[in-house]
PDB file of C-alpha atoms and ligand atoms in Angstrom:
ATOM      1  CA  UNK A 613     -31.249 108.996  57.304  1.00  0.00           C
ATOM      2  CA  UNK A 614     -34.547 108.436  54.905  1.00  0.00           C
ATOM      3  CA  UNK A 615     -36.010 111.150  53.613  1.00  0.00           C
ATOM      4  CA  UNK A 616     -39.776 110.865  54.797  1.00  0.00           C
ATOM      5  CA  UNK A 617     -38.951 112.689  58.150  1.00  0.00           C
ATOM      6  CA  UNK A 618     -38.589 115.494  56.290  1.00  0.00           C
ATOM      7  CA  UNK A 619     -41.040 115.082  53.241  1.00  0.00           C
ATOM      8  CA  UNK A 620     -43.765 117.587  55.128  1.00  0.00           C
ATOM      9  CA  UNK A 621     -43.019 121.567  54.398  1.00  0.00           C
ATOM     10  CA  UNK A 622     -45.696 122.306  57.100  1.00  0.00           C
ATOM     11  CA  UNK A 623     -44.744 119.911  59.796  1.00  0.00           C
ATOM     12  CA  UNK A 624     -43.511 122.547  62.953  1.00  0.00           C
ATOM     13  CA  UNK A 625     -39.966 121.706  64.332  1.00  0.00           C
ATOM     14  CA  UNK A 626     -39.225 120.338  67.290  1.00  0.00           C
ATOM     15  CA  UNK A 627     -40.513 117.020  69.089  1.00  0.00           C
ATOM     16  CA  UNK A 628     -43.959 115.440  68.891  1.00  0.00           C
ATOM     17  CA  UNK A 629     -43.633 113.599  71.954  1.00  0.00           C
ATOM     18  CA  UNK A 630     -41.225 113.268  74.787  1.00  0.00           C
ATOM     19  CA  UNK A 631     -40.818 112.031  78.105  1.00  0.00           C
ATOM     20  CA  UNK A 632     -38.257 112.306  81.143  1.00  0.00           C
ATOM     21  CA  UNK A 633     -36.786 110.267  84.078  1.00  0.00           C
ATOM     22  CA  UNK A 634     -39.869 108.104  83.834  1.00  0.00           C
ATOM     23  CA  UNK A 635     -40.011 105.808  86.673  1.00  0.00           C
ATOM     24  CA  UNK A 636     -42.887 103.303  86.915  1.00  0.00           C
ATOM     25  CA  UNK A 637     -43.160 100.411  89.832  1.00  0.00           C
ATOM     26  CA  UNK A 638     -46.002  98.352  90.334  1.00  0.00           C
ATOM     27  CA  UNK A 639     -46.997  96.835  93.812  1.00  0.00           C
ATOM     28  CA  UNK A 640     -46.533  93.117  93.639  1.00  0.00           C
ATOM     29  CA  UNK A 641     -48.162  91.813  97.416  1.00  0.00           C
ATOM     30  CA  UNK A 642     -46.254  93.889 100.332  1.00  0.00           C
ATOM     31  CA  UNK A 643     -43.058  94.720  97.044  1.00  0.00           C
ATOM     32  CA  UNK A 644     -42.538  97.626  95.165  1.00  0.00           C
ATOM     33  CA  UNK A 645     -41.096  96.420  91.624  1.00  0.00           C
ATOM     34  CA  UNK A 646     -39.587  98.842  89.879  1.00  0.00           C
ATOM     35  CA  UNK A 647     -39.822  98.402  85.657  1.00  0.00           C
ATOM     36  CA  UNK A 648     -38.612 101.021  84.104  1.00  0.00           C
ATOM     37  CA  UNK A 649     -35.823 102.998  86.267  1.00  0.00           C
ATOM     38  CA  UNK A 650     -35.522 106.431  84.626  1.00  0.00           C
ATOM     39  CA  UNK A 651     -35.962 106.868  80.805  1.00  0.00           C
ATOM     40  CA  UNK A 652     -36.287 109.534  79.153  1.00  0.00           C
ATOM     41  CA  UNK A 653     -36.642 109.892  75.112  1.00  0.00           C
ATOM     42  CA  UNK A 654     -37.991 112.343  72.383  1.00  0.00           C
ATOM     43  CA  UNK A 655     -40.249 111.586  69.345  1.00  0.00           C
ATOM     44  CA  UNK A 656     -39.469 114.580  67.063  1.00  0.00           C
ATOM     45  CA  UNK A 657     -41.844 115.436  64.413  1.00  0.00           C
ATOM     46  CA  UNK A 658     -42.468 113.548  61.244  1.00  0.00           C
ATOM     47  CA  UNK A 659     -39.795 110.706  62.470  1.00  0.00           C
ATOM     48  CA  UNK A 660     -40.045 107.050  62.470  1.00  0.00           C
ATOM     49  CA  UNK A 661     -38.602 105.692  65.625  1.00  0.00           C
ATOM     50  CA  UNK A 662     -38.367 102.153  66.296  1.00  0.00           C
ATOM     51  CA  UNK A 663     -38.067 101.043  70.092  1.00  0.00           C
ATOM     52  CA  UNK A 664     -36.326  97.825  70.146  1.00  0.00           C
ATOM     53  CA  UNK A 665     -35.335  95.364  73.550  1.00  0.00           C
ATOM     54  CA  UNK A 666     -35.728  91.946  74.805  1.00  0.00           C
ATOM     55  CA  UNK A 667     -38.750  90.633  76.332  1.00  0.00           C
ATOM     56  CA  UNK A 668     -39.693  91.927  79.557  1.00  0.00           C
ATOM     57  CA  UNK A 669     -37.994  95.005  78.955  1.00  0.00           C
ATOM     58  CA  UNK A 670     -40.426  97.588  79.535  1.00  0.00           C
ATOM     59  CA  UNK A 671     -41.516  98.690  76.212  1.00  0.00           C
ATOM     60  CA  UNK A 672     -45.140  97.973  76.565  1.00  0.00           C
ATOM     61  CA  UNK A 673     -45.246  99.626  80.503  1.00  0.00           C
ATOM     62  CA  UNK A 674     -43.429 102.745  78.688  1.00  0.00           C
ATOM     63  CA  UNK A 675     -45.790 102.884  75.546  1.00  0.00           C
ATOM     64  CA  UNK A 676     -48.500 102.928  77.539  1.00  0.00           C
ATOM     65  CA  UNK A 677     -46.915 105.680  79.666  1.00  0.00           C
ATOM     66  CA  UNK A 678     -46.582 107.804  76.697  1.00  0.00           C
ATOM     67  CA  UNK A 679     -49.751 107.089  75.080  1.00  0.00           C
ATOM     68  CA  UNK A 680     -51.415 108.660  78.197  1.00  0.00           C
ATOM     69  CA  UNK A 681     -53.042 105.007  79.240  1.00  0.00           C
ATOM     70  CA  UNK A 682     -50.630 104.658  82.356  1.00  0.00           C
ATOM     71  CA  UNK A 683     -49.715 107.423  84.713  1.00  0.00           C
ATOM     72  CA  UNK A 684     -45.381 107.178  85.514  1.00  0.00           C
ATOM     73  CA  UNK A 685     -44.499 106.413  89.542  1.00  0.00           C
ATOM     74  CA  UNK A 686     -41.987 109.551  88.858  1.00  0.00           C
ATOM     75  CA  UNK A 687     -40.902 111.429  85.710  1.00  0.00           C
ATOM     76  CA  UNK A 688     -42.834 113.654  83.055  1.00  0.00           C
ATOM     77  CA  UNK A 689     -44.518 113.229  79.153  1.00  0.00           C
ATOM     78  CA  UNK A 690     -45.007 116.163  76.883  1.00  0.00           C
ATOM     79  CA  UNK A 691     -47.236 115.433  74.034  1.00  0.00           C
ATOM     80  CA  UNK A 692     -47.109 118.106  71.596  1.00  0.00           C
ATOM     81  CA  UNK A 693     -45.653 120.490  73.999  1.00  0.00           C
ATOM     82  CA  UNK A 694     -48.283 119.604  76.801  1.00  0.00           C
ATOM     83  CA  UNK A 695     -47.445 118.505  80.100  1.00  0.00           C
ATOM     84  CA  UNK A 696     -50.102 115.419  80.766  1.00  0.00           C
ATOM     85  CA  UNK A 697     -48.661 115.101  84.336  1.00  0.00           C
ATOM     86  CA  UNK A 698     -50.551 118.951  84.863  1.00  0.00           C
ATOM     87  CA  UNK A 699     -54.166 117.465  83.758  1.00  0.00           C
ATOM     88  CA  UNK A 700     -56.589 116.111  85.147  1.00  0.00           C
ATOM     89  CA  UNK A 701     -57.914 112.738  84.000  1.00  0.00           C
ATOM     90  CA  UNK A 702     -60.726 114.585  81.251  1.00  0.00           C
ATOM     91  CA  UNK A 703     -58.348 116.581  79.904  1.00  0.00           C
ATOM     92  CA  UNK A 704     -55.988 114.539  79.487  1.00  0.00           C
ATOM     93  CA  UNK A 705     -58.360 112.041  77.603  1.00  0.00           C
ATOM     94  CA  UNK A 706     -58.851 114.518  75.766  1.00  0.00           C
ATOM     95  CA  UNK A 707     -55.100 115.191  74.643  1.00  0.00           C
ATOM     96  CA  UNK A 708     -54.623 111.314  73.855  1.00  0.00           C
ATOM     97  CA  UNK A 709     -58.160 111.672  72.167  1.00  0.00           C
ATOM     98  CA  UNK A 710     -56.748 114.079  70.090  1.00  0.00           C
ATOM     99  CA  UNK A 711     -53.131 113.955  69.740  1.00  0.00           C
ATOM    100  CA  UNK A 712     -52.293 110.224  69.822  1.00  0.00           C
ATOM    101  CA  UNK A 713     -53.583 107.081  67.826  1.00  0.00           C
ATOM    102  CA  UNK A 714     -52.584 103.618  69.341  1.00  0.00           C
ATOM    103  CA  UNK A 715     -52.415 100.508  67.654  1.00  0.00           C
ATOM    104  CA  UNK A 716     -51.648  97.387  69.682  1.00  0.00           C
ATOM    105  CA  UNK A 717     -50.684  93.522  69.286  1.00  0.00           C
ATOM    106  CA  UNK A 718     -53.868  92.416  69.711  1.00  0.00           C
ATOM    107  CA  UNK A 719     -56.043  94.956  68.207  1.00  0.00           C
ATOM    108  CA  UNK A 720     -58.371  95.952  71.170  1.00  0.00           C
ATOM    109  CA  UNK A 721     -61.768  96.282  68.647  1.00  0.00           C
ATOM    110  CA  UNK A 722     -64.884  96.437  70.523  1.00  0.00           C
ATOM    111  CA  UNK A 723     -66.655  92.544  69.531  1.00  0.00           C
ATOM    112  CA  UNK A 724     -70.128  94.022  69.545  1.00  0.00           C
ATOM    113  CA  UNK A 725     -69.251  97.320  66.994  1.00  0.00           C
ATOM    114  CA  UNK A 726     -68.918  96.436  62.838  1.00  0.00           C
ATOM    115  CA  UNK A 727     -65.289  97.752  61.413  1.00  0.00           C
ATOM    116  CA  UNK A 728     -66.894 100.937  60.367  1.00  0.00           C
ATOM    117  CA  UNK A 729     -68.765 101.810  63.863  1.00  0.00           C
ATOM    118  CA  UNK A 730     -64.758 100.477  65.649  1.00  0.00           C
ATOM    119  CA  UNK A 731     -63.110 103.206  63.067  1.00  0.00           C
ATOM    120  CA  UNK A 732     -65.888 105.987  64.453  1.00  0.00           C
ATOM    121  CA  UNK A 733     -65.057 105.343  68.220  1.00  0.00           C
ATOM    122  CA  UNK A 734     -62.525 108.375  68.411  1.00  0.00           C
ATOM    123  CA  UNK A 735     -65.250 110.658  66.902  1.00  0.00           C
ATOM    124  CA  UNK A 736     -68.124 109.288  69.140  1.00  0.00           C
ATOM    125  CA  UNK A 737     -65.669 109.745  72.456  1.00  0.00           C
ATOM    126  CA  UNK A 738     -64.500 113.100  71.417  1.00  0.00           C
ATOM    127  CA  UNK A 739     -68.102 114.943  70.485  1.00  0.00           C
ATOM    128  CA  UNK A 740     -70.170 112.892  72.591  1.00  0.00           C
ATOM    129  CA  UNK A 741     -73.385 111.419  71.458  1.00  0.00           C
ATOM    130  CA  UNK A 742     -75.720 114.284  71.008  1.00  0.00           C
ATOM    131  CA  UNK A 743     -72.845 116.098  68.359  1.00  0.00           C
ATOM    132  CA  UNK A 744     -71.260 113.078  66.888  1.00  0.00           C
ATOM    133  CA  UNK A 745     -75.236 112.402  65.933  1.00  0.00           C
ATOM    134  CA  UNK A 746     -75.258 115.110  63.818  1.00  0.00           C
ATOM    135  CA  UNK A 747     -71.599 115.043  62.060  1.00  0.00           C
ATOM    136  CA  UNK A 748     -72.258 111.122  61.677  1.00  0.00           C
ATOM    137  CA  UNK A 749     -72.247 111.484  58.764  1.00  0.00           C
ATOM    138  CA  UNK A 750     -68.813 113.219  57.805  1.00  0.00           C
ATOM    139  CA  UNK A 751     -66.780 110.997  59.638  1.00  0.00           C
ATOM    140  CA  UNK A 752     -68.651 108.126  58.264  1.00  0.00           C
ATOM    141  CA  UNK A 753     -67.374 109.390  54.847  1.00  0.00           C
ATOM    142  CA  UNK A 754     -63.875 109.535  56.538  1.00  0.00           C
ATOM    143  CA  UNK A 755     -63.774 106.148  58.179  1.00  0.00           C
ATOM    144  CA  UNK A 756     -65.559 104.734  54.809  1.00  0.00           C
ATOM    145  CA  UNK A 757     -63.434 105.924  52.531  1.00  0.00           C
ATOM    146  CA  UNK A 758     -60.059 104.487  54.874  1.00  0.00           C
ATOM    147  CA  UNK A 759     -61.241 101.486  55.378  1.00  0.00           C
ATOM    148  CA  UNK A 760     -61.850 101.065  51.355  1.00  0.00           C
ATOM    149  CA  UNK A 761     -58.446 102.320  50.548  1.00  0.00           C
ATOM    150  CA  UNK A 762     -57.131  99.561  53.018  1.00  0.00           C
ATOM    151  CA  UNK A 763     -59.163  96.534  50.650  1.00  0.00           C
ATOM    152  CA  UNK A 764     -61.848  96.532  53.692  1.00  0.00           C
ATOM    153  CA  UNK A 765     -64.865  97.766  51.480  1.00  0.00           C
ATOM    154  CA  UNK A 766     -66.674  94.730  51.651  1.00  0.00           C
ATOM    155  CA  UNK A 767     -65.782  94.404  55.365  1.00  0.00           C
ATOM    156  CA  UNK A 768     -67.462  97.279  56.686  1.00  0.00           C
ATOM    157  CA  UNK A 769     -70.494  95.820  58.585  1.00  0.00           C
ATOM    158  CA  UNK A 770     -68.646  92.692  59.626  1.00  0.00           C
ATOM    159  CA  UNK A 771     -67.780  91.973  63.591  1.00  0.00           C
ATOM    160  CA  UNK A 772     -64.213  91.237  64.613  1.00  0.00           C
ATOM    161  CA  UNK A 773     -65.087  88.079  65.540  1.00  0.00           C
ATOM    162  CA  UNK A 774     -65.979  88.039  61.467  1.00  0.00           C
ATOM    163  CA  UNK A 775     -62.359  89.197  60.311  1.00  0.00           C
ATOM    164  CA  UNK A 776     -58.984  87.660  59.783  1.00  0.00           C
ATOM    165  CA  UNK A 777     -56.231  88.860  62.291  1.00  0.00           C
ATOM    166  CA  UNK A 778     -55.082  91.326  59.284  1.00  0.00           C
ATOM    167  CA  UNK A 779     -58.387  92.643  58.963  1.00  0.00           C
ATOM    168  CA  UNK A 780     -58.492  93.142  62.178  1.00  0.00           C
ATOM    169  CA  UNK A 781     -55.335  95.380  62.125  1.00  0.00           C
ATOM    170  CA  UNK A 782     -56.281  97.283  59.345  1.00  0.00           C
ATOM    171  CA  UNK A 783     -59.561  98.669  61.376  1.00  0.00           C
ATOM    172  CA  UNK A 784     -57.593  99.184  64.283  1.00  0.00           C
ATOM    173  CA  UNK A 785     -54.995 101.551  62.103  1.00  0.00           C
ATOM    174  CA  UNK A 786     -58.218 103.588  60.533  1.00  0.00           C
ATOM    175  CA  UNK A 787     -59.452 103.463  64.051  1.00  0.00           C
ATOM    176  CA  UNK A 788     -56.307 105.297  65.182  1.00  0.00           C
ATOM    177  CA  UNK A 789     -55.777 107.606  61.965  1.00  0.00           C
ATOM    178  CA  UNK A 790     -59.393 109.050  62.158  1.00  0.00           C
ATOM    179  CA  UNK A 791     -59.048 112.061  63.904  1.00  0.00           C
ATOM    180  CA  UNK A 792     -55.784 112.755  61.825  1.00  0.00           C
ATOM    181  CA  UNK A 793     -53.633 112.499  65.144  1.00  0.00           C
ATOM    182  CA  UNK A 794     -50.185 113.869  64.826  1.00  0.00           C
ATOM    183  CA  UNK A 795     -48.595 111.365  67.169  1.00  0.00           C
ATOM    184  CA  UNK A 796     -49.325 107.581  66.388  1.00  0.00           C
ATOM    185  CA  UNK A 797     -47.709 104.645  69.003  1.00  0.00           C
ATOM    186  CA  UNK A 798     -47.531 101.182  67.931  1.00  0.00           C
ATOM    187  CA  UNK A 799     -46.966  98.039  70.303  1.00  0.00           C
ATOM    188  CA  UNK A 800     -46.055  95.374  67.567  1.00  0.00           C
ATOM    189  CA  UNK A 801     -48.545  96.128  65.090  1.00  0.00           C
ATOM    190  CA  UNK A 802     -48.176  93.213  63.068  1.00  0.00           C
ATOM    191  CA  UNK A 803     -46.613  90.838  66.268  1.00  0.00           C
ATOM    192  CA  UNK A 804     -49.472  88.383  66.118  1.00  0.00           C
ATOM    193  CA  UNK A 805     -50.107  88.226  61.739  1.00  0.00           C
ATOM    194  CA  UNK A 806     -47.862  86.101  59.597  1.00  0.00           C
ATOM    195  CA  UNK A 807     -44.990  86.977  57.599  1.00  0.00           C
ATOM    196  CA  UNK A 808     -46.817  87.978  54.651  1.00  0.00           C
ATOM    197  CA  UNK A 809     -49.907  89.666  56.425  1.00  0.00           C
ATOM    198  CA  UNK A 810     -47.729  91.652  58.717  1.00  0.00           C
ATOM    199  CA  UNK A 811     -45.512  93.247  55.720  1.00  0.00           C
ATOM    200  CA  UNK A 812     -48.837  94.651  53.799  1.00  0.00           C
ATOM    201  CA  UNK A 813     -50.092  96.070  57.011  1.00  0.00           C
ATOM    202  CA  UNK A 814     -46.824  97.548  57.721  1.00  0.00           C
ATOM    203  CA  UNK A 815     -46.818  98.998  54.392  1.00  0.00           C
ATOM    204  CA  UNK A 816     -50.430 100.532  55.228  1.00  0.00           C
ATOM    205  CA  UNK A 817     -49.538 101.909  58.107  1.00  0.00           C
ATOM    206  CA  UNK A 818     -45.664 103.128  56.482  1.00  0.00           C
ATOM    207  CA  UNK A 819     -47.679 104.945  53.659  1.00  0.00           C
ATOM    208  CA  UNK A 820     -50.202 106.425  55.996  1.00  0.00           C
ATOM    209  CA  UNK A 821     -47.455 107.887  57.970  1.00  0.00           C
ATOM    210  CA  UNK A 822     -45.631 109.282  55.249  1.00  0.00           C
ATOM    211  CA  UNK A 823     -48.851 110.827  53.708  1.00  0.00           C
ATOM    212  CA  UNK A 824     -49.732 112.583  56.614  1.00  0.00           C
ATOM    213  CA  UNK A 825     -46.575 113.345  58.392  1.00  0.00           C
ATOM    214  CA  UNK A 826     -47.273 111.562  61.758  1.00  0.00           C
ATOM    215  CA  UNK A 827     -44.637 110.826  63.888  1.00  0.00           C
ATOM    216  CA  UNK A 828     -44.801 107.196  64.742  1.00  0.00           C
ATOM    217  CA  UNK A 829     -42.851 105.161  67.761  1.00  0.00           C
ATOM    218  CA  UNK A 830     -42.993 101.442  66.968  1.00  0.00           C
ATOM    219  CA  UNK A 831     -41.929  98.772  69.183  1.00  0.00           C
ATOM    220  CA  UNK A 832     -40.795  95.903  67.177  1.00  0.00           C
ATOM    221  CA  UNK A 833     -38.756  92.696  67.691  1.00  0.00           C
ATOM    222  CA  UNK A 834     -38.209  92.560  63.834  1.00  0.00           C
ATOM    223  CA  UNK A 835     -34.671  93.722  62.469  1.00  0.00           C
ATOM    224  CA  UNK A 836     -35.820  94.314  59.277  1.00  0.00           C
ATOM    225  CA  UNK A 837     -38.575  96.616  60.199  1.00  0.00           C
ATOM    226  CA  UNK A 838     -36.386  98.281  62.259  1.00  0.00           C
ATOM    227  CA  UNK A 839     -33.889  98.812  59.207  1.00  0.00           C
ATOM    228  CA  UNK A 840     -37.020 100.964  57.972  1.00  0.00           C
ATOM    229  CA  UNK A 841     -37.082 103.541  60.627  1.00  0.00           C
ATOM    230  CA  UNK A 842     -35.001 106.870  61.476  1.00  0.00           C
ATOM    231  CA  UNK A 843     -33.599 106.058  64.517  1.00  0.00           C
ATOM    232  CA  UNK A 844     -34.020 102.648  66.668  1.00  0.00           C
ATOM    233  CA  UNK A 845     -33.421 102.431  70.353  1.00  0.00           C
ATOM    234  CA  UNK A 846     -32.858  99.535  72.456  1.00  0.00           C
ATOM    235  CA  UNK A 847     -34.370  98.612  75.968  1.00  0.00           C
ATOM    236  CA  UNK A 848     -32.902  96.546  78.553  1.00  0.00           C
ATOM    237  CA  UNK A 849     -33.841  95.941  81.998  1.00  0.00           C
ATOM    238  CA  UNK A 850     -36.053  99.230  82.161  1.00  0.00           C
ATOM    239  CA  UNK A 851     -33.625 102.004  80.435  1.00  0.00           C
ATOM    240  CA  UNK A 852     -32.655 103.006  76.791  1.00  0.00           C
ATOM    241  CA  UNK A 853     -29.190 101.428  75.982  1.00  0.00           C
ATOM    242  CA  UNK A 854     -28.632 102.841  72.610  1.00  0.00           C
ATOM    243  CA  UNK A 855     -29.534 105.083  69.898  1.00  0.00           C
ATOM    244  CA  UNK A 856     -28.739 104.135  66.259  1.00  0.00           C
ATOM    245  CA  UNK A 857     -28.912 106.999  64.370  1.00  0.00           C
ATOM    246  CA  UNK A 858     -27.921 105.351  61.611  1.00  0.00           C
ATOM    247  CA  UNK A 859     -29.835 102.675  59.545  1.00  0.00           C
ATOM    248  CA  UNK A 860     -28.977  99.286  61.077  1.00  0.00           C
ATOM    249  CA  UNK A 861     -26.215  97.722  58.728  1.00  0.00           C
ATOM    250  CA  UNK A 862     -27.415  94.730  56.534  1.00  0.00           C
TER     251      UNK A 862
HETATM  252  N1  ATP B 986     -49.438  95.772  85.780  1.00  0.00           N
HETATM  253  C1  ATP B 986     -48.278  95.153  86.104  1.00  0.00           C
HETATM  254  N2  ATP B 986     -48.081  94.673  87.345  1.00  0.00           N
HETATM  255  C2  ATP B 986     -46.910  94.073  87.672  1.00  0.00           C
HETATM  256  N3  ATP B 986     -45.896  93.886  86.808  1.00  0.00           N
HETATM  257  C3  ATP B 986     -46.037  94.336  85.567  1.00  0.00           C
HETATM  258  C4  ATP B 986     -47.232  94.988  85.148  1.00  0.00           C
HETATM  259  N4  ATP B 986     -47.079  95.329  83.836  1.00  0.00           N
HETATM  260  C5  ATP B 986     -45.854  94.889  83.476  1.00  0.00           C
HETATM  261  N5  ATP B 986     -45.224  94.294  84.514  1.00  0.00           N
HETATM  262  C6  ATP B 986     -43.879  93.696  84.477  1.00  0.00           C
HETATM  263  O1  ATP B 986     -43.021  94.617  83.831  1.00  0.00           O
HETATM  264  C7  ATP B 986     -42.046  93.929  83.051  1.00  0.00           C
HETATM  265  C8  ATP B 986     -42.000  94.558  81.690  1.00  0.00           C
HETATM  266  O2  ATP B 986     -43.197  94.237  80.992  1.00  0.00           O
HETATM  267  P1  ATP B 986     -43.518  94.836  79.549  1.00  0.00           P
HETATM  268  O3  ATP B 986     -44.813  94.265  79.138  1.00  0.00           O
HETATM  269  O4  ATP B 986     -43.402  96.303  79.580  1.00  0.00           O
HETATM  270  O5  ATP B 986     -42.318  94.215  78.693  1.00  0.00           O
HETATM  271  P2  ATP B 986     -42.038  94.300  77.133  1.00  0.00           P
HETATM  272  O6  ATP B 986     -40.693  94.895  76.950  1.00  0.00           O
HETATM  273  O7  ATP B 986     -43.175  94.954  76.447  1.00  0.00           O
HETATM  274  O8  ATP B 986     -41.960  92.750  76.715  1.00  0.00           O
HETATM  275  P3  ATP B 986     -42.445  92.007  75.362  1.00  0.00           P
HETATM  276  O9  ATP B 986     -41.372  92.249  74.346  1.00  0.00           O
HETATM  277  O10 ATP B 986     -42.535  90.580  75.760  1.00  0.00           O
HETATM  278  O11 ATP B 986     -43.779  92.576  74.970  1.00  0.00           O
HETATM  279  C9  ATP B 986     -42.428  92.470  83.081  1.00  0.00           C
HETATM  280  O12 ATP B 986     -41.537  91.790  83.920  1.00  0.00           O
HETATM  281  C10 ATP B 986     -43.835  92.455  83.633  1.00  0.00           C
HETATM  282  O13 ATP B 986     -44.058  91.319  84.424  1.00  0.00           O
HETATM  283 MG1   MG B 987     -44.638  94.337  75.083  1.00  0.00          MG
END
């Protein structure tokens, strides 16, 4: 077991996220196709969890189950000790808003927004325009200052269309770390960058974690990434297979 699950004095026992006997089909013509068939896992505070599985397995359907994108065909999520199935579809906006940053393969940036106005989406969604108007200019400090400490100073009025894939992923991650989220769920961060490019964004994102005590799920097909986290679990065919507790053995 690393020691960064523990590094934070102040972070509350207890799990961060969690989710039971999640079933989720999808209606293919006049078929029901069931995906994932009953999983249920926990996310405890300040850990590193890597969610591992062949292709097709159901790690991006379940991610997006837990991140509060995707409502389950049967089964529950608590994030931070709330029950999203209870809410209606503001509040829970609101919880992911708050609770939960999520950084996928592909980045999702808005084309028409510069890097600093994508990293300043969670503020403008959660105060609306009238308020964010008027603290603008404190979360513009906050977003400025991330982006700078992830080499993007010089970046900051440029379009996606106007960054490398790397780039890219670095404004997604201070996109997702703005409203200092406790929870953060990754789909592959660094699935689409190149050897090199994907290790310095994993080290970003690593160090972020650390710093601030998030609990982060990652889904990763890379071994040696996975050799970095807490605790990996494996997905086959809709369901969790295994639990390594321990490290994965070199
Ligand atoms: N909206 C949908 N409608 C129908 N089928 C879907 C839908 N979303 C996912 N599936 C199916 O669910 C299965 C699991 O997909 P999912 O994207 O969760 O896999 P994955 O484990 O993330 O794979 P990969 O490692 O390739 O990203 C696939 O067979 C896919 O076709
Ligand atoms: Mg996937």
């Amino acid at each position: 077991m690393s020691q960064h699950s523990t590094h934070h004095g102040d972070t509350p026992p207890g799990n961060a996220l969690t989710c039971e006997g999640i079933r989720r089909s999808f209606k293919i013509g006049e078929r029901r196709l069931e995906i994932l068939h009953g999983v249920s896992l926990e996310l405890r505070r300040g850990e590193r969890l890597a969610l591992m599985g062949t292709s097709g397995a159901g790690k991006t359907t379940l991610l997006n189950i837990l991140g509060l994108l995707d409502t389950p065909t049967e089964g529950c999520v608590h994030v931070d000790g709330q029950e999203a199935g209870r809410l209606g579809s503001t509040d829970r906006a609101l919880l992911r808003n708050q609770k939960i940053g999520f950084i996928f393969q592909f980045y999702h940036l808005l084309p028409e927004l510069s890097s600093l106005e994508n990293a300043l989406l969670p503020a403008m969604i959660l105060h609306g325009r009238g308020a964010f108007r008027s603290r603008r200019p404190e979360f513009e400090d906050r977003a400025t200052a991330m982006l700078t400490r992830f080499g993007l100073a010089q970046r900051l009025q440029h379009r996606p269309s106007q960054l490398s894939g790397g780039e890219q992923q670095r404004v997604a991650i201070a996109r997702a770390l703005l409203l200092d989220p406790p929870i953060l769920i990754a789909d592959e961060p660094t699935g689409n960058l190149d050897r090199g490019t994907g290790e310095k964004v994993l080290e970003l994102l690593f160090d972020e974690q650390k710093e601030r005590g998030v609990s982060l799920l990652l889904v990763t097909h890379d071994e040696r990434l996975a050799r970095r986290c807490d605790r990996v679990l494996y997905m086959e065919d809709g369901l969790i297979q295994g639990d390594s507790s321990a490290p994965i053995p070199t």
